[in-house]
Amino acid sequence: MTDRKKDRDPQPAVSRRGFLTTVSSSAAAAAIVGVAAPRDVAAEPAPPSDLVSITLRVNGRRHELMVEPRERLLNVLRERLGLTGAKPGCERGECGACTVLLDGTSRYSCLTLAVEAQGREITTIEGLADGEQLSALQNAFIEEDGYQCGFCTPGQVMAAEGLLRANANPTLDEIRLGMSGNLCRCGAYGHIFKAVQKAAAARSRGGAQ
């Protein structure tokens, strides 16, 4: 009779405190013995890609570099070569602050992989001046107040340089169109367009660069 009564007795319920204690103890034991806990794989940083050797020709100088295939030209110019004229603005090809020239054509360096630029002639804002002598375009920006805060100015100058290399005597509408990929939050567009016109006129008169 006693044995049957024991069989019918309900088992003691596990309290919330007891459950949490058991779970915590199990997790601690797993850590001690080296049992791998579940991991959030998506939160882990991706391992670095294999480095590749590239040679970049920037402002007439050759640079041999080891880079990751995913590295952008903008970062290599700024962080590896110390050419900080090109600016990281939107970093998605909308503001133009990072504009450089590739083979004389304006290009967003934030959307260009460094490995893509191999074998191309890269020109940055640092490469326009001849020593301490500014180019006609750079002087025109100064004389026409083609800037305010100055953050976008290197990209504006490089976009204008690319435009004038493709079209030596652009009309105002052509200048507006050619510079439309470069934003100026200060709103100095009128002065920028005048600077481009002035540089075009100076080049046509005396062949100044």
PDB file of C-alpha atoms in Angstrom:
ATOM      1  CA  MET A   1       0.000   0.000   0.000  1.00  0.00           C
ATOM      2  CA  THR A   2       2.780   2.350   0.879  1.00  0.00           C
ATOM      3  CA  ASP A   3       4.673   1.586  -2.356  1.00  0.00           C
ATOM      4  CA  ARG A   4       1.563   2.247  -4.464  1.00  0.00           C
ATOM      5  CA  LYS A   5       1.024   5.555  -2.705  1.00  0.00           C
ATOM      6  CA  LYS A   6       4.580   6.577  -3.443  1.00  0.00           C
ATOM      7  CA  ASP A   7       4.081   5.742  -7.127  1.00  0.00           C
ATOM      8  CA  ARG A   8       0.998   7.962  -7.254  1.00  0.00           C
ATOM      9  CA  ASP A   9       2.708  10.936  -5.580  1.00  0.00           C
ATOM     10  CA  PRO A  10       3.438  13.723  -8.138  1.00  0.00           C
ATOM     11  CA  GLN A  11       7.056  14.623  -8.783  1.00  0.00           C
ATOM     12  CA  PRO A  12       8.108  17.974  -7.319  1.00  0.00           C
ATOM     13  CA  ALA A  13       7.797  20.804  -9.855  1.00  0.00           C
ATOM     14  CA  VAL A  14      10.948  22.584 -10.973  1.00  0.00           C
ATOM     15  CA  SER A  15      10.874  26.206  -9.899  1.00  0.00           C
ATOM     16  CA  ARG A  16      11.899  29.052 -12.212  1.00  0.00           C
ATOM     17  CA  ARG A  17      14.901  29.746  -9.991  1.00  0.00           C
ATOM     18  CA  GLY A  18      15.947  26.129 -10.120  1.00  0.00           C
ATOM     19  CA  PHE A  19      15.625  25.995 -13.904  1.00  0.00           C
ATOM     20  CA  LEU A  20      17.773  29.086 -14.385  1.00  0.00           C
ATOM     21  CA  THR A  21      20.365  27.784 -11.958  1.00  0.00           C
ATOM     22  CA  THR A  22      20.570  24.482 -13.833  1.00  0.00           C
ATOM     23  CA  VAL A  23      20.916  26.178 -17.206  1.00  0.00           C
ATOM     24  CA  SER A  24      23.609  28.527 -15.913  1.00  0.00           C
ATOM     25  CA  SER A  25      25.550  25.663 -14.393  1.00  0.00           C
ATOM     26  CA  SER A  26      25.372  23.690 -17.630  1.00  0.00           C
ATOM     27  CA  ALA A  27      26.648  26.632 -19.644  1.00  0.00           C
ATOM     28  CA  ALA A  28      29.521  27.160 -17.223  1.00  0.00           C
ATOM     29  CA  ALA A  29      30.445  23.502 -17.385  1.00  0.00           C
ATOM     30  CA  ALA A  30      30.422  23.600 -21.170  1.00  0.00           C
ATOM     31  CA  ALA A  31      32.772  26.575 -21.138  1.00  0.00           C
ATOM     32  CA  ILE A  32      35.161  24.899 -18.723  1.00  0.00           C
ATOM     33  CA  VAL A  33      35.461  21.685 -20.702  1.00  0.00           C
ATOM     34  CA  GLY A  34      35.722  23.509 -24.005  1.00  0.00           C
ATOM     35  CA  VAL A  35      32.379  22.641 -25.534  1.00  0.00           C
ATOM     36  CA  ALA A  36      31.674  25.187 -28.251  1.00  0.00           C
ATOM     37  CA  ALA A  37      28.701  27.405 -27.586  1.00  0.00           C
ATOM     38  CA  PRO A  38      26.400  28.433 -30.441  1.00  0.00           C
ATOM     39  CA  ARG A  39      27.876  31.373 -32.368  1.00  0.00           C
ATOM     40  CA  ASP A  40      26.342  34.198 -34.306  1.00  0.00           C
ATOM     41  CA  VAL A  41      28.301  33.676 -37.512  1.00  0.00           C
ATOM     42  CA  ALA A  42      26.849  36.764 -39.158  1.00  0.00           C
ATOM     43  CA  ALA A  43      28.267  38.981 -36.417  1.00  0.00           C
ATOM     44  CA  GLU A  44      31.820  37.741 -36.895  1.00  0.00           C
ATOM     45  CA  PRO A  45      34.143  39.854 -39.066  1.00  0.00           C
ATOM     46  CA  ALA A  46      35.094  38.333 -42.374  1.00  0.00           C
ATOM     47  CA  PRO A  47      38.701  37.131 -42.566  1.00  0.00           C
ATOM     48  CA  PRO A  48      40.980  39.389 -44.605  1.00  0.00           C
ATOM     49  CA  SER A  49      41.356  38.530 -48.252  1.00  0.00           C
ATOM     50  CA  ASP A  50      44.693  37.441 -49.654  1.00  0.00           C
ATOM     51  CA  LEU A  51      46.949  40.353 -50.522  1.00  0.00           C
ATOM     52  CA  VAL A  52      47.892  40.999 -54.127  1.00  0.00           C
ATOM     53  CA  SER A  53      50.798  42.944 -55.559  1.00  0.00           C
ATOM     54  CA  ILE A  54      49.932  45.957 -57.705  1.00  0.00           C
ATOM     55  CA  THR A  55      51.788  48.877 -59.226  1.00  0.00           C
ATOM     56  CA  LEU A  56      50.036  52.229 -59.357  1.00  0.00           C
ATOM     57  CA  ARG A  57      51.249  55.218 -61.307  1.00  0.00           C
ATOM     58  CA  VAL A  58      50.108  58.320 -59.409  1.00  0.00           C
ATOM     59  CA  ASN A  59      51.027  61.854 -60.460  1.00  0.00           C
ATOM     60  CA  GLY A  60      53.850  60.483 -62.583  1.00  0.00           C
ATOM     61  CA  ARG A  61      55.356  58.285 -59.859  1.00  0.00           C
ATOM     62  CA  ARG A  62      55.247  54.496 -59.598  1.00  0.00           C
ATOM     63  CA  HIS A  63      54.179  52.872 -56.346  1.00  0.00           C
ATOM     64  CA  GLU A  64      54.456  49.141 -55.685  1.00  0.00           C
ATOM     65  CA  LEU A  65      51.902  48.053 -53.097  1.00  0.00           C
ATOM     66  CA  MET A  66      50.402  44.991 -51.462  1.00  0.00           C
ATOM     67  CA  VAL A  67      46.645  45.460 -51.202  1.00  0.00           C
ATOM     68  CA  GLU A  68      43.505  43.469 -50.603  1.00  0.00           C
ATOM     69  CA  PRO A  69      41.437  42.958 -53.760  1.00  0.00           C
ATOM     70  CA  ARG A  70      38.544  44.746 -52.054  1.00  0.00           C
ATOM     71  CA  GLU A  71      40.512  47.916 -51.181  1.00  0.00           C
ATOM     72  CA  ARG A  72      39.244  51.074 -52.820  1.00  0.00           C
ATOM     73  CA  LEU A  73      41.505  53.475 -54.649  1.00  0.00           C
ATOM     74  CA  LEU A  74      40.342  56.267 -52.320  1.00  0.00           C
ATOM     75  CA  ASN A  75      41.647  54.452 -49.244  1.00  0.00           C
ATOM     76  CA  VAL A  76      44.924  53.468 -50.865  1.00  0.00           C
ATOM     77  CA  LEU A  77      45.586  57.043 -51.969  1.00  0.00           C
ATOM     78  CA  ARG A  78      44.814  58.508 -48.564  1.00  0.00           C
ATOM     79  CA  GLU A  79      46.039  55.854 -46.140  1.00  0.00           C
ATOM     80  CA  ARG A  80      48.903  54.230 -48.022  1.00  0.00           C
ATOM     81  CA  LEU A  81      50.280  57.063 -50.153  1.00  0.00           C
ATOM     82  CA  GLY A  82      49.383  60.033 -47.953  1.00  0.00           C
ATOM     83  CA  LEU A  83      47.534  61.823 -50.764  1.00  0.00           C
ATOM     84  CA  THR A  84      44.624  63.206 -48.782  1.00  0.00           C
ATOM     85  CA  GLY A  85      43.235  65.661 -51.327  1.00  0.00           C
ATOM     86  CA  ALA A  86      40.549  63.208 -52.432  1.00  0.00           C
ATOM     87  CA  LYS A  87      37.961  63.252 -49.660  1.00  0.00           C
ATOM     88  CA  PRO A  88      35.686  60.499 -48.282  1.00  0.00           C
ATOM     89  CA  GLY A  89      32.289  62.169 -48.493  1.00  0.00           C
ATOM     90  CA  CYS A  90      29.262  60.013 -49.220  1.00  0.00           C
ATOM     91  CA  GLU A  91      31.491  57.040 -50.192  1.00  0.00           C
ATOM     92  CA  ARG A  92      28.802  55.782 -52.578  1.00  0.00           C
ATOM     93  CA  GLY A  93      29.398  57.754 -55.745  1.00  0.00           C
ATOM     94  CA  GLU A  94      27.023  60.643 -55.178  1.00  0.00           C
ATOM     95  CA  CYS A  95      28.951  63.677 -53.890  1.00  0.00           C
ATOM     96  CA  GLY A  96      32.122  63.678 -56.006  1.00  0.00           C
ATOM     97  CA  ALA A  97      34.440  64.750 -53.182  1.00  0.00           C
ATOM     98  CA  CYS A  98      36.726  61.818 -54.008  1.00  0.00           C
ATOM     99  CA  THR A  99      37.115  62.648 -57.722  1.00  0.00           C
ATOM    100  CA  VAL A 100      40.458  61.880 -59.366  1.00  0.00           C
ATOM    101  CA  LEU A 101      41.502  61.394 -62.978  1.00  0.00           C
ATOM    102  CA  LEU A 102      42.147  58.025 -64.573  1.00  0.00           C
ATOM    103  CA  ASP A 103      43.863  58.475 -67.924  1.00  0.00           C
ATOM    104  CA  GLY A 104      42.603  62.042 -67.967  1.00  0.00           C
ATOM    105  CA  THR A 105      38.961  61.204 -67.270  1.00  0.00           C
ATOM    106  CA  SER A 106      37.289  62.085 -63.975  1.00  0.00           C
ATOM    107  CA  ARG A 107      36.447  59.109 -61.799  1.00  0.00           C
ATOM    108  CA  TYR A 108      35.018  58.563 -58.311  1.00  0.00           C
ATOM    109  CA  SER A 109      37.831  56.917 -56.369  1.00  0.00           C
ATOM    110  CA  CYS A 110      35.364  55.648 -53.750  1.00  0.00           C
ATOM    111  CA  LEU A 111      33.807  53.384 -56.405  1.00  0.00           C
ATOM    112  CA  THR A 112      37.098  52.299 -57.958  1.00  0.00           C
ATOM    113  CA  LEU A 113      39.055  49.318 -56.697  1.00  0.00           C
ATOM    114  CA  ALA A 114      42.770  49.894 -56.418  1.00  0.00           C
ATOM    115  CA  VAL A 115      43.426  46.812 -58.549  1.00  0.00           C
ATOM    116  CA  GLU A 116      41.310  48.351 -61.327  1.00  0.00           C
ATOM    117  CA  ALA A 117      43.661  51.314 -61.528  1.00  0.00           C
ATOM    118  CA  GLN A 118      46.705  49.242 -62.483  1.00  0.00           C
ATOM    119  CA  GLY A 119      48.184  50.358 -65.772  1.00  0.00           C
ATOM    120  CA  ARG A 120      46.275  53.649 -65.667  1.00  0.00           C
ATOM    121  CA  GLU A 121      47.645  57.141 -65.151  1.00  0.00           C
ATOM    122  CA  ILE A 122      46.151  58.399 -61.887  1.00  0.00           C
ATOM    123  CA  THR A 123      46.090  62.132 -61.245  1.00  0.00           C
ATOM    124  CA  THR A 124      45.063  63.644 -57.927  1.00  0.00           C
ATOM    125  CA  ILE A 125      44.706  67.269 -56.866  1.00  0.00           C
ATOM    126  CA  GLU A 126      48.299  67.084 -55.585  1.00  0.00           C
ATOM    127  CA  GLY A 127      49.487  66.403 -59.132  1.00  0.00           C
ATOM    128  CA  LEU A 128      48.068  69.517 -60.808  1.00  0.00           C
ATOM    129  CA  ALA A 129      50.509  72.059 -59.409  1.00  0.00           C
ATOM    130  CA  ASP A 130      54.084  72.340 -60.649  1.00  0.00           C
ATOM    131  CA  GLY A 131      55.892  72.534 -57.341  1.00  0.00           C
ATOM    132  CA  GLU A 132      54.649  75.745 -55.715  1.00  0.00           C
ATOM    133  CA  GLN A 133      53.145  76.975 -58.984  1.00  0.00           C
ATOM    134  CA  LEU A 134      49.400  76.335 -59.090  1.00  0.00           C
ATOM    135  CA  SER A 135      47.696  75.443 -62.341  1.00  0.00           C
ATOM    136  CA  ALA A 136      45.508  77.969 -64.172  1.00  0.00           C
ATOM    137  CA  LEU A 137      42.441  76.077 -62.974  1.00  0.00           C
ATOM    138  CA  GLN A 138      43.506  76.135 -59.333  1.00  0.00           C
ATOM    139  CA  ASN A 139      44.253  79.855 -59.561  1.00  0.00           C
ATOM    140  CA  ALA A 140      40.862  80.457 -61.168  1.00  0.00           C
ATOM    141  CA  PHE A 141      39.105  78.769 -58.252  1.00  0.00           C
ATOM    142  CA  ILE A 142      40.949  81.083 -55.855  1.00  0.00           C
ATOM    143  CA  GLU A 143      40.313  84.233 -57.880  1.00  0.00           C
ATOM    144  CA  GLU A 144      36.613  83.489 -58.409  1.00  0.00           C
ATOM    145  CA  ASP A 145      35.987  82.281 -54.834  1.00  0.00           C
ATOM    146  CA  GLY A 146      34.956  78.878 -56.130  1.00  0.00           C
ATOM    147  CA  TYR A 147      34.744  77.441 -52.619  1.00  0.00           C
ATOM    148  CA  GLN A 148      33.597  78.192 -49.089  1.00  0.00           C
ATOM    149  CA  CYS A 149      34.371  75.464 -46.559  1.00  0.00           C
ATOM    150  CA  GLY A 150      36.777  73.838 -49.021  1.00  0.00           C
ATOM    151  CA  PHE A 151      35.855  70.218 -48.327  1.00  0.00           C
ATOM    152  CA  CYS A 152      34.481  69.521 -51.798  1.00  0.00           C
ATOM    153  CA  THR A 153      36.980  71.769 -53.598  1.00  0.00           C
ATOM    154  CA  PRO A 154      39.593  69.129 -54.555  1.00  0.00           C
ATOM    155  CA  GLY A 155      36.879  67.009 -56.141  1.00  0.00           C
ATOM    156  CA  GLN A 156      35.395  70.055 -57.884  1.00  0.00           C
ATOM    157  CA  VAL A 157      38.796  71.000 -59.298  1.00  0.00           C
ATOM    158  CA  MET A 158      39.473  67.475 -60.535  1.00  0.00           C
ATOM    159  CA  ALA A 159      36.042  67.214 -62.156  1.00  0.00           C
ATOM    160  CA  ALA A 160      36.672  70.549 -63.868  1.00  0.00           C
ATOM    161  CA  GLU A 161      40.111  69.361 -64.985  1.00  0.00           C
ATOM    162  CA  GLY A 162      38.575  66.264 -66.543  1.00  0.00           C
ATOM    163  CA  LEU A 163      35.931  68.400 -68.240  1.00  0.00           C
ATOM    164  CA  LEU A 164      38.477  70.806 -69.739  1.00  0.00           C
ATOM    165  CA  ARG A 165      40.654  67.975 -70.982  1.00  0.00           C
ATOM    166  CA  ALA A 166      37.667  66.562 -72.842  1.00  0.00           C
ATOM    167  CA  ASN A 167      36.282  69.935 -73.951  1.00  0.00           C
ATOM    168  CA  ALA A 168      38.691  72.859 -73.981  1.00  0.00           C
ATOM    169  CA  ASN A 169      36.032  75.519 -74.575  1.00  0.00           C
ATOM    170  CA  PRO A 170      32.802  74.384 -72.936  1.00  0.00           C
ATOM    171  CA  THR A 171      29.674  76.504 -72.891  1.00  0.00           C
ATOM    172  CA  LEU A 172      28.056  77.387 -69.579  1.00  0.00           C
ATOM    173  CA  ASP A 173      25.468  74.654 -70.089  1.00  0.00           C
ATOM    174  CA  GLU A 174      28.232  72.153 -70.815  1.00  0.00           C
ATOM    175  CA  ILE A 175      30.023  73.241 -67.651  1.00  0.00           C
ATOM    176  CA  ARG A 176      26.849  72.815 -65.617  1.00  0.00           C
ATOM    177  CA  LEU A 177      26.375  69.333 -67.052  1.00  0.00           C
ATOM    178  CA  GLY A 178      30.026  68.368 -66.689  1.00  0.00           C
ATOM    179  CA  MET A 179      30.103  69.448 -63.047  1.00  0.00           C
ATOM    180  CA  SER A 180      26.719  67.972 -62.130  1.00  0.00           C
ATOM    181  CA  GLY A 181      28.299  64.950 -60.464  1.00  0.00           C
ATOM    182  CA  ASN A 182      29.957  67.083 -57.795  1.00  0.00           C
ATOM    183  CA  LEU A 183      27.938  68.513 -54.927  1.00  0.00           C
ATOM    184  CA  CYS A 184      28.699  71.671 -52.943  1.00  0.00           C
ATOM    185  CA  ARG A 185      26.764  71.945 -49.693  1.00  0.00           C
ATOM    186  CA  CYS A 186      27.837  75.575 -49.382  1.00  0.00           C
ATOM    187  CA  GLY A 187      26.135  76.384 -52.685  1.00  0.00           C
ATOM    188  CA  ALA A 188      29.114  77.977 -54.440  1.00  0.00           C
ATOM    189  CA  TYR A 189      28.061  76.666 -57.845  1.00  0.00           C
ATOM    190  CA  GLY A 190      27.945  80.054 -59.579  1.00  0.00           C
ATOM    191  CA  HIS A 191      31.509  80.829 -58.523  1.00  0.00           C
ATOM    192  CA  ILE A 192      32.656  77.336 -59.483  1.00  0.00           C
ATOM    193  CA  PHE A 193      31.215  77.706 -62.987  1.00  0.00           C
ATOM    194  CA  LYS A 194      32.903  81.106 -63.373  1.00  0.00           C
ATOM    195  CA  ALA A 195      36.215  79.564 -62.291  1.00  0.00           C
ATOM    196  CA  VAL A 196      35.914  76.873 -64.954  1.00  0.00           C
ATOM    197  CA  GLN A 197      35.088  79.488 -67.596  1.00  0.00           C
ATOM    198  CA  LYS A 198      38.066  81.595 -66.528  1.00  0.00           C
ATOM    199  CA  ALA A 199      40.434  78.626 -66.646  1.00  0.00           C
ATOM    200  CA  ALA A 200      39.175  77.654 -70.095  1.00  0.00           C
ATOM    201  CA  ALA A 201      39.764  81.189 -71.356  1.00  0.00           C
ATOM    202  CA  ALA A 202      43.262  81.300 -69.838  1.00  0.00           C
ATOM    203  CA  ARG A 203      44.193  78.011 -71.459  1.00  0.00           C
ATOM    204  CA  SER A 204      42.900  79.033 -74.853  1.00  0.00           C
ATOM    205  CA  ARG A 205      44.850  82.306 -74.717  1.00  0.00           C
ATOM    206  CA  GLY A 206      48.206  81.129 -73.511  1.00  0.00           C
ATOM    207  CA  GLY A 207      48.090  77.344 -73.381  1.00  0.00           C
ATOM    208  CA  ALA A 208      48.452  77.464 -69.596  1.00  0.00           C
ATOM    209  CA  GLN A 209      47.574  74.317 -67.729  1.00  0.00           C
TER     210      GLN A 209
END
